[in-house]
Amino acid sequence: DGTTTDRYHPVALTSSVAALRHPQHIATGYEHTLALTSQGEVYWASKEIDWFGAGEYEGRLVPSRVRGALESKHVVQVACSSECSFALTDQGEVYGWGSNSYCQL
């Protein structure tokens, strides 16, 4: 919801989701969230530093598009582990990014 306030009941995420175009799937890790749009674009948000693809080194409370190799790809599925993320494209390519301290990538 664009804040760091704990929520104990469901709240509408309209302000956070406004940056997204037609969100279709959400995946969460330990301290980050990925959103996949119907256009195959991947967005991320985290209050921690950027492990997750925007090329910046501070957190984002509002979703930002994942940059780099995925910008020109049509992603069909996303998944998260504790500190890394994965994307599957419509061409069957698998991309991973984030922590690799346990050879998870």
PDB file of C-alpha atoms in Angstrom:
ATOM      1  CA  ASP A   1       0.000   0.000   0.000  1.00  0.00           C
ATOM      2  CA  GLY A   2       3.040   2.266  -0.346  1.00  0.00           C
ATOM      3  CA  THR A   3       3.810   2.277   3.391  1.00  0.00           C
ATOM      4  CA  THR A   4       5.740   0.117   5.851  1.00  0.00           C
ATOM      5  CA  THR A   5       2.738  -0.237   8.200  1.00  0.00           C
ATOM      6  CA  ASP A   6       1.730  -3.790   9.128  1.00  0.00           C
ATOM      7  CA  ARG A   7      -1.815  -4.667   8.020  1.00  0.00           C
ATOM      8  CA  TYR A   8      -3.860  -7.281   9.866  1.00  0.00           C
ATOM      9  CA  HIS A   9      -6.877  -7.122   7.555  1.00  0.00           C
ATOM     10  CA  PRO A  10      -6.956  -6.963   3.740  1.00  0.00           C
ATOM     11  CA  VAL A  11      -6.587  -3.465   2.282  1.00  0.00           C
ATOM     12  CA  ALA A  12      -6.961  -2.324  -1.322  1.00  0.00           C
ATOM     13  CA  LEU A  13      -3.570  -1.654  -2.915  1.00  0.00           C
ATOM     14  CA  THR A  14      -4.803   0.855  -5.456  1.00  0.00           C
ATOM     15  CA  SER A  15      -2.043   3.425  -4.866  1.00  0.00           C
ATOM     16  CA  SER A  16       0.736   0.827  -5.160  1.00  0.00           C
ATOM     17  CA  VAL A  17      -0.802  -0.956  -8.107  1.00  0.00           C
ATOM     18  CA  ALA A  18      -1.455   2.250 -10.060  1.00  0.00           C
ATOM     19  CA  ALA A  19       2.066   1.980 -11.531  1.00  0.00           C
ATOM     20  CA  LEU A  20       1.182  -1.403 -13.034  1.00  0.00           C
ATOM     21  CA  ARG A  21      -0.701  -2.026 -16.236  1.00  0.00           C
ATOM     22  CA  HIS A  22      -3.100  -4.955 -15.795  1.00  0.00           C
ATOM     23  CA  PRO A  23      -1.403  -7.011 -13.063  1.00  0.00           C
ATOM     24  CA  GLN A  24      -1.963 -10.742 -13.589  1.00  0.00           C
ATOM     25  CA  HIS A  25       0.252 -12.503 -11.043  1.00  0.00           C
ATOM     26  CA  ILE A  26       1.986 -11.646  -7.764  1.00  0.00           C
ATOM     27  CA  ALA A  27       4.945 -13.500  -6.203  1.00  0.00           C
ATOM     28  CA  THR A  28       6.588 -12.713  -2.880  1.00  0.00           C
ATOM     29  CA  GLY A  29       9.974 -13.371  -1.334  1.00  0.00           C
ATOM     30  CA  TYR A  30      11.300 -12.599   2.114  1.00  0.00           C
ATOM     31  CA  GLU A  31      11.406  -8.812   1.675  1.00  0.00           C
ATOM     32  CA  HIS A  32      10.334  -8.243  -1.904  1.00  0.00           C
ATOM     33  CA  THR A  33       7.371  -8.668  -4.221  1.00  0.00           C
ATOM     34  CA  LEU A  34       7.176  -9.216  -7.986  1.00  0.00           C
ATOM     35  CA  ALA A  35       4.175  -8.411 -10.140  1.00  0.00           C
ATOM     36  CA  LEU A  36       3.639  -9.717 -13.671  1.00  0.00           C
ATOM     37  CA  THR A  37       1.411  -7.719 -16.034  1.00  0.00           C
ATOM     38  CA  SER A  38      -0.746  -9.018 -18.878  1.00  0.00           C
ATOM     39  CA  GLN A  39       1.796  -7.396 -21.259  1.00  0.00           C
ATOM     40  CA  GLY A  40       4.545  -9.662 -19.909  1.00  0.00           C
ATOM     41  CA  GLU A  41       6.304  -6.912 -17.938  1.00  0.00           C
ATOM     42  CA  VAL A  42       7.767  -7.571 -14.483  1.00  0.00           C
ATOM     43  CA  TYR A  43       7.662  -5.036 -11.631  1.00  0.00           C
ATOM     44  CA  TRP A  44       9.236  -5.233  -8.164  1.00  0.00           C
ATOM     45  CA  ALA A  45       8.902  -3.504  -4.806  1.00  0.00           C
ATOM     46  CA  SER A  46      10.919  -3.815  -1.601  1.00  0.00           C
ATOM     47  CA  LYS A  47      11.767  -1.639   1.370  1.00  0.00           C
ATOM     48  CA  GLU A  48      15.309  -3.018   1.261  1.00  0.00           C
ATOM     49  CA  ILE A  49      18.133  -2.396  -1.216  1.00  0.00           C
ATOM     50  CA  ASP A  50      17.740  -3.377  -4.851  1.00  0.00           C
ATOM     51  CA  TRP A  51      18.442  -7.059  -5.226  1.00  0.00           C
ATOM     52  CA  PHE A  52      15.562  -7.233  -7.625  1.00  0.00           C
ATOM     53  CA  GLY A  53      16.237  -5.567 -10.902  1.00  0.00           C
ATOM     54  CA  ALA A  54      15.798  -1.807 -11.096  1.00  0.00           C
ATOM     55  CA  GLY A  55      19.548  -1.157 -11.059  1.00  0.00           C
ATOM     56  CA  GLU A  56      19.288   1.060  -8.000  1.00  0.00           C
ATOM     57  CA  TYR A  57      20.667   0.586  -4.527  1.00  0.00           C
ATOM     58  CA  GLU A  58      17.802   1.662  -2.333  1.00  0.00           C
ATOM     59  CA  GLY A  59      14.378   0.188  -1.750  1.00  0.00           C
ATOM     60  CA  ARG A  60      11.170   1.035  -3.559  1.00  0.00           C
ATOM     61  CA  LEU A  61       7.776   1.026  -1.859  1.00  0.00           C
ATOM     62  CA  VAL A  62       5.980   1.630  -5.168  1.00  0.00           C
ATOM     63  CA  PRO A  63       6.471  -0.997  -7.917  1.00  0.00           C
ATOM     64  CA  SER A  64       9.221  -0.298 -10.466  1.00  0.00           C
ATOM     65  CA  ARG A  65       9.790  -2.146 -13.706  1.00  0.00           C
ATOM     66  CA  VAL A  66      12.580  -4.720 -13.702  1.00  0.00           C
ATOM     67  CA  ARG A  67      15.297  -3.466 -16.063  1.00  0.00           C
ATOM     68  CA  GLY A  68      17.974  -5.201 -18.095  1.00  0.00           C
ATOM     69  CA  ALA A  69      17.532  -8.400 -20.082  1.00  0.00           C
ATOM     70  CA  LEU A  70      13.801  -8.719 -19.312  1.00  0.00           C
ATOM     71  CA  GLU A  71      12.857  -5.359 -20.835  1.00  0.00           C
ATOM     72  CA  SER A  72      12.701  -6.837 -24.328  1.00  0.00           C
ATOM     73  CA  LYS A  73      11.122 -10.159 -23.258  1.00  0.00           C
ATOM     74  CA  HIS A  74       7.527 -11.269 -22.776  1.00  0.00           C
ATOM     75  CA  VAL A  75       7.461 -12.917 -19.348  1.00  0.00           C
ATOM     76  CA  VAL A  76       4.727 -15.477 -18.659  1.00  0.00           C
ATOM     77  CA  GLN A  77       5.564 -16.539 -15.093  1.00  0.00           C
ATOM     78  CA  VAL A  78       7.497 -15.199 -12.087  1.00  0.00           C
ATOM     79  CA  ALA A  79       8.612 -16.772  -8.811  1.00  0.00           C
ATOM     80  CA  CYS A  80      10.535 -15.637  -5.745  1.00  0.00           C
ATOM     81  CA  SER A  81      12.634 -17.301  -3.117  1.00  0.00           C
ATOM     82  CA  SER A  82      13.900 -15.590  -0.004  1.00  0.00           C
ATOM     83  CA  GLU A  83      16.421 -13.261  -1.701  1.00  0.00           C
ATOM     84  CA  CYS A  84      16.234 -13.983  -5.412  1.00  0.00           C
ATOM     85  CA  SER A  85      13.722 -13.897  -8.243  1.00  0.00           C
ATOM     86  CA  PHE A  86      13.010 -15.870 -11.401  1.00  0.00           C
ATOM     87  CA  ALA A  87      11.171 -15.224 -14.648  1.00  0.00           C
ATOM     88  CA  LEU A  88      10.053 -17.558 -17.448  1.00  0.00           C
ATOM     89  CA  THR A  89       9.561 -16.051 -20.913  1.00  0.00           C
ATOM     90  CA  ASP A  90       7.176 -17.065 -23.669  1.00  0.00           C
ATOM     91  CA  GLN A  91      10.230 -18.474 -25.495  1.00  0.00           C
ATOM     92  CA  GLY A  92      11.035 -20.859 -22.631  1.00  0.00           C
ATOM     93  CA  GLU A  93      13.992 -18.833 -21.345  1.00  0.00           C
ATOM     94  CA  VAL A  94      14.547 -18.734 -17.590  1.00  0.00           C
ATOM     95  CA  TYR A  95      16.108 -15.659 -15.948  1.00  0.00           C
ATOM     96  CA  GLY A  96      17.243 -15.390 -12.339  1.00  0.00           C
ATOM     97  CA  TRP A  97      18.622 -12.508 -10.282  1.00  0.00           C
ATOM     98  CA  GLY A  98      19.367 -11.593  -6.689  1.00  0.00           C
ATOM     99  CA  SER A  99      21.409 -13.389  -4.040  1.00  0.00           C
ATOM    100  CA  ASN A 100      23.343 -16.452  -5.209  1.00  0.00           C
ATOM    101  CA  SER A 101      25.058 -17.274  -1.914  1.00  0.00           C
ATOM    102  CA  TYR A 102      23.701 -20.852  -1.953  1.00  0.00           C
ATOM    103  CA  CYS A 103      23.995 -21.453  -5.737  1.00  0.00           C
ATOM    104  CA  GLN A 104      20.265 -20.872  -6.206  1.00  0.00           C
ATOM    105  CA  LEU A 105      20.750 -19.106  -9.546  1.00  0.00           C
TER     106      LEU A 105
END
